[in-house]
mmCIF file of C-alpha atoms in Angstrom:
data_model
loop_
_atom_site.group_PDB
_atom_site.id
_atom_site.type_symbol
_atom_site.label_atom_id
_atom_site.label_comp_id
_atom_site.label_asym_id
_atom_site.label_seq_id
_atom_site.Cartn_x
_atom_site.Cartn_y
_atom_site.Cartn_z
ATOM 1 C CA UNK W 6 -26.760 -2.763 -3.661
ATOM 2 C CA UNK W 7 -24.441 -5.852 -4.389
ATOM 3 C CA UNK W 8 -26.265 -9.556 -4.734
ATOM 4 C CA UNK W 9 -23.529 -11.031 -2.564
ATOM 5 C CA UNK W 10 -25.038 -10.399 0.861
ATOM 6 C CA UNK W 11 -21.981 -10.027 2.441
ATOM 7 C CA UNK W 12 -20.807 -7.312 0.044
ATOM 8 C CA UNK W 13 -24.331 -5.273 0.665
ATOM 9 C CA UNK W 14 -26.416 -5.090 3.975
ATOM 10 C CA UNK W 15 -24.206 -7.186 6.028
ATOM 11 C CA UNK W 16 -21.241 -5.080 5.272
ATOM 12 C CA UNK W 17 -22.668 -2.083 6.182
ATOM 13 C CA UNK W 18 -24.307 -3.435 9.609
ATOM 14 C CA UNK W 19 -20.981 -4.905 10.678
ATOM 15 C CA UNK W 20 -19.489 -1.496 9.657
ATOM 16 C CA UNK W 21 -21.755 0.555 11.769
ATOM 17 C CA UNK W 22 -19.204 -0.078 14.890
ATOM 18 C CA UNK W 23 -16.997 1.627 12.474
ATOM 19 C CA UNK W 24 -17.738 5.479 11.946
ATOM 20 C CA UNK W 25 -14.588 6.394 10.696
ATOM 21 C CA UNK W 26 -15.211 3.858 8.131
ATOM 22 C CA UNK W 27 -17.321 4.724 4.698
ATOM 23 C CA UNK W 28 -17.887 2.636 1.904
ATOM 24 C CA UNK W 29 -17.794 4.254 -1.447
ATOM 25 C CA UNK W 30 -19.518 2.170 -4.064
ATOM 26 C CA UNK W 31 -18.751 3.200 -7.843
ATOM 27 C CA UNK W 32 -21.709 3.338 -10.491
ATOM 28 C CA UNK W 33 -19.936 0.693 -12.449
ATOM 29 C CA UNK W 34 -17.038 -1.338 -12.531
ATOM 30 C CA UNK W 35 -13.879 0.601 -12.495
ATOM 31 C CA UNK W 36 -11.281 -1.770 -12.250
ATOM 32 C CA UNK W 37 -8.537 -1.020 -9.207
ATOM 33 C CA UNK W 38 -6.949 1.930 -10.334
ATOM 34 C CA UNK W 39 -9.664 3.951 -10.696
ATOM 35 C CA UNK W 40 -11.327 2.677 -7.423
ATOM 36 C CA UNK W 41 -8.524 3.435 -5.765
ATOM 37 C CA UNK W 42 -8.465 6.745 -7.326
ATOM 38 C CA UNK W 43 -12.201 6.861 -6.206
ATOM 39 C CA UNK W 44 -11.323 6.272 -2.783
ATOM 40 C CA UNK W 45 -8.505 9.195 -2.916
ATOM 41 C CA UNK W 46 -10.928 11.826 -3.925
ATOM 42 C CA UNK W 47 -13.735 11.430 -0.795
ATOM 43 C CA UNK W 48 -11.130 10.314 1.607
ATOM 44 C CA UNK W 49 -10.825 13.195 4.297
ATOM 45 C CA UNK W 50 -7.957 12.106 6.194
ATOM 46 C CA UNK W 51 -4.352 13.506 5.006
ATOM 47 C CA UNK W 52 -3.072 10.389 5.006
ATOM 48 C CA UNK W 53 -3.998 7.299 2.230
ATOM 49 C CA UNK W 54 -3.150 4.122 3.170
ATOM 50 C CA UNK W 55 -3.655 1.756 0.407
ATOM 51 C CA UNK W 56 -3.821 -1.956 1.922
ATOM 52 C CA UNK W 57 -5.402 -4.772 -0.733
ATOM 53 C CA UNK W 58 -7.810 -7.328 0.506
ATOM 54 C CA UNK W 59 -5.707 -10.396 0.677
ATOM 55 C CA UNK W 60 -3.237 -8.330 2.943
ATOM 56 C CA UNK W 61 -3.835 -8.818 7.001
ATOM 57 C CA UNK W 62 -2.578 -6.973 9.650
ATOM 58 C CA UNK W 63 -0.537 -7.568 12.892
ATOM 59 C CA UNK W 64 -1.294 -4.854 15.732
ATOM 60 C CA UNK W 65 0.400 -1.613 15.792
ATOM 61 C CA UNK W 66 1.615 -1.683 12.393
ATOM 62 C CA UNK W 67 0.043 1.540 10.731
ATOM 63 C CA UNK W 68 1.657 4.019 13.601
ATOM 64 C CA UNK W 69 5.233 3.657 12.383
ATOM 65 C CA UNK W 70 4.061 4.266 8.541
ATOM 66 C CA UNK W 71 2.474 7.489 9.908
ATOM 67 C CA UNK W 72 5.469 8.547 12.148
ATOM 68 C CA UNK W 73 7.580 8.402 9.239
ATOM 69 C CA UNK W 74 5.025 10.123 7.036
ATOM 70 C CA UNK W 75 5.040 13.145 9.937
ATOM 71 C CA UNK W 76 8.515 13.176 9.521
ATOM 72 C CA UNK W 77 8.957 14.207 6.174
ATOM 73 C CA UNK W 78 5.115 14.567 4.351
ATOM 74 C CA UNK W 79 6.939 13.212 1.171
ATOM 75 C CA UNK W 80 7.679 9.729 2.373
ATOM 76 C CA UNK W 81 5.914 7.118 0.871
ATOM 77 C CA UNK W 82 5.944 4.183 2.906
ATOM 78 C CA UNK W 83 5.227 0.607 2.573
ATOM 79 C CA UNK W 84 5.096 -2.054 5.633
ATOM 80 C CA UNK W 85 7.582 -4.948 5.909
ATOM 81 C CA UNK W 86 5.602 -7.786 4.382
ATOM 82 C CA UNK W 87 5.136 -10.773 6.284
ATOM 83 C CA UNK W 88 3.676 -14.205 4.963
ATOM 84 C CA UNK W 89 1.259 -16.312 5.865
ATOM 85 C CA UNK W 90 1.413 -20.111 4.252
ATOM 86 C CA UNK W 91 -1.288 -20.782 1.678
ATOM 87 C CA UNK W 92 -1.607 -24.033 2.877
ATOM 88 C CA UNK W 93 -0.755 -24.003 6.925
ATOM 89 C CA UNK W 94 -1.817 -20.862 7.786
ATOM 90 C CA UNK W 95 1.747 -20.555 9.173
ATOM 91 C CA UNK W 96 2.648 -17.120 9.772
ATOM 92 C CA UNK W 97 6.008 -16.600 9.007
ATOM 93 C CA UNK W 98 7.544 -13.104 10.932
ATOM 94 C CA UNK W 99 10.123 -11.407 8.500
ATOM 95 C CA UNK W 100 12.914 -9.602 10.309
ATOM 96 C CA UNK W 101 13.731 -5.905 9.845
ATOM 97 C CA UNK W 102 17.395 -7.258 9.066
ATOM 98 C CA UNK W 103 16.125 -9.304 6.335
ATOM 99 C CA UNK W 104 13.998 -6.850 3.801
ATOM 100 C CA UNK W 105 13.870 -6.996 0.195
ATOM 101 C CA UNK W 106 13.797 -4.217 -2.023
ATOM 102 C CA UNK W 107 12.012 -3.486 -5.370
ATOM 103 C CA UNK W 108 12.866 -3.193 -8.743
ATOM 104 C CA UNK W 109 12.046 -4.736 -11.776
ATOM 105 C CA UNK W 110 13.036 -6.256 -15.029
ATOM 106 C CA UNK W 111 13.265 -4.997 -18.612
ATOM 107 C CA UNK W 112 9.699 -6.286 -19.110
ATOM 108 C CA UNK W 113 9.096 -3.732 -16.237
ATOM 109 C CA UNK W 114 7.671 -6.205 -14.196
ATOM 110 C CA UNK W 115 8.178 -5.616 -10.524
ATOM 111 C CA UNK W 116 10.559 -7.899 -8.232
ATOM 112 C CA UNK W 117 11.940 -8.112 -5.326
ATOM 113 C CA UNK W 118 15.843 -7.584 -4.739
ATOM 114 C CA UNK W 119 18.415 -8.731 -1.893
ATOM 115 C CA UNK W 120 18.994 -5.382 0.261
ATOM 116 C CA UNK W 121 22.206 -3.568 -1.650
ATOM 117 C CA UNK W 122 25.159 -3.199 0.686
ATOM 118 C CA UNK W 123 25.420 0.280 0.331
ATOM 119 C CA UNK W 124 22.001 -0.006 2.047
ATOM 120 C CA UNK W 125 22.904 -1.668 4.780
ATOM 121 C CA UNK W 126 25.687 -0.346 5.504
ATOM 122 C CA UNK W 127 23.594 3.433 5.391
ATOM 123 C CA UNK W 128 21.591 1.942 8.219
ATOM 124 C CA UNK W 129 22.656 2.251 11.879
ATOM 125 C CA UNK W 130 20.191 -0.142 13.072
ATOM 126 C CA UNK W 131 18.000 -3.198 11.556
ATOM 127 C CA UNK W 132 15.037 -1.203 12.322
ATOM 128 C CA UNK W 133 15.770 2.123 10.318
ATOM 129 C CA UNK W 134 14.026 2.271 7.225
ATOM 130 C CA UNK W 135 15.265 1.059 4.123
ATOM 131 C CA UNK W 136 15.306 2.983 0.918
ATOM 132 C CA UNK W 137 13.980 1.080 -2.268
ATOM 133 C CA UNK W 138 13.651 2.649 -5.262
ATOM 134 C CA UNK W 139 10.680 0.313 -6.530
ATOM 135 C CA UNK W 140 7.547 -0.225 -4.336
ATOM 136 C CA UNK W 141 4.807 -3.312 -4.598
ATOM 137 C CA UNK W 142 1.658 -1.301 -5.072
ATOM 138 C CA UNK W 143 -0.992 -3.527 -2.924
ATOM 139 C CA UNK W 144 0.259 -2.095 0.472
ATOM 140 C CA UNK W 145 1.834 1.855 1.017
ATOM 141 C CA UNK W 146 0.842 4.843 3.039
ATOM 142 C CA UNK W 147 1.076 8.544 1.516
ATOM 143 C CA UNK W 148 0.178 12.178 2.020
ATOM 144 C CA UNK W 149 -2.998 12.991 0.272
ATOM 145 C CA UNK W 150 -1.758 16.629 -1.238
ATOM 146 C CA UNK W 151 1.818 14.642 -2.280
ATOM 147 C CA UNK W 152 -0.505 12.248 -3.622
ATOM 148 C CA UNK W 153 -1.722 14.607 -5.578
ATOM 149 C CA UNK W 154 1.093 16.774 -5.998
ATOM 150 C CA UNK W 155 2.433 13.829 -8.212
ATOM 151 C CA UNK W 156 -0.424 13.486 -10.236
ATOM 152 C CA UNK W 157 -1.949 10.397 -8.370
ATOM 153 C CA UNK W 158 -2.646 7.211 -10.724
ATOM 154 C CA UNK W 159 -3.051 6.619 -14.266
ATOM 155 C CA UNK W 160 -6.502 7.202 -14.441
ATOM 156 C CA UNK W 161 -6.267 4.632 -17.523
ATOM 157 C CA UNK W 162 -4.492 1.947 -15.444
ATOM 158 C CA UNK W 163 -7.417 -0.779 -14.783
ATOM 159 C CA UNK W 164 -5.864 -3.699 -13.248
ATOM 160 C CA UNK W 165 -2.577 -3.580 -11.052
ATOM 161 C CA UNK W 166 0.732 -4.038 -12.754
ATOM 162 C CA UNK W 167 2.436 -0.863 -13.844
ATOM 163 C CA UNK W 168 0.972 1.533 -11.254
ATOM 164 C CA UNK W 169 3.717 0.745 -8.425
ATOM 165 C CA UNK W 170 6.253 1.757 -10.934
ATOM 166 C CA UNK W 171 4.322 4.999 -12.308
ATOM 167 C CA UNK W 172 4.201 5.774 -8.299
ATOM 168 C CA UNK W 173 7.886 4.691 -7.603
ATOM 169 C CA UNK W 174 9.066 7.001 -10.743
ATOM 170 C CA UNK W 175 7.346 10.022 -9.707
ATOM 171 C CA UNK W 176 8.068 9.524 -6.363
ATOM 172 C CA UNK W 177 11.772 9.270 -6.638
#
């Protein structure tokens, strides 16, 4: 049982109202790879949705990940990221128009990227998807077996930085 109370009992009251939800508690510390990789192995759903714990969520936005998921079972897909000021709370709506994609440097450090305009001029409408051939790692949604099919993580990843690109790699 964690110390912090909110990590122990109180988390697991509050999560009562949640069945579908189960907390898996490693033996020792793991570091986020492998907890993540923890989490993959008991989850029971076909779908993994990876979200981090600073991330926050507006209403309805896991259904269109797991549309496009249905569509083709090896999509990986990642939400438009919104922000929220640090210091106002502001939340600042990003439109569909006005995505980034990934990539990264020769210190293979992720960053984001103006869309290419071969990629918008692919899309038909702002709200099509838009192909990125790099992927931040905190947020995504994938198929379990394609998860697997590609050899999930690095089990010797322990912090993040790196395992986006592993993903993105075997992914494309």
């Amino acid at each position: 049982m964690r110390k912090e109370p909110h990590l122990g009992r109180q988390l697991e009251d509050y999560l009562v109202h949640f069945p579908k939800v189960k907390i898996v508690r490693a033996r020792r510390r793991e570091g986020l790879i492998r907890a993540r990789l923890l989490g993959a192995s008991v989850a029971k759903a076909p779908i993994l949705t990876y979200l981090d714990s600073h991330c926050e969520c507006a209403q309805g936005w896991l259904e269109p990940l797991l549309q496009r998921i249905a569509n083709n079972w090896t999509t990986v897909v990642c939400p438009v990221i919104d922000v929220i000021d640090d210091e106002t709370f502001e939340y600042h709506f990003r439109e569909s128009g006005e995505v980034n994609v990934g990539g990264f440097d020769w210190n293979l450090q992720f960053s984001w990227h103006a869309m290419p305009e071969r990629e918008m001029k692919r899309r038909n409408h702002t709200w099509e998807p838009v192909w990125s051939p790099t992927m931040a790692g905190g947020l995504f949604s994938i198929n379990k077996k394609f998860f697997e099919r590609l050899g999930t993580y690095d089990s010797g990843f322990d912090i993040w930085g790196g395992e986006n690109l592993e993903l993105s790699f075997k992914v494309s």
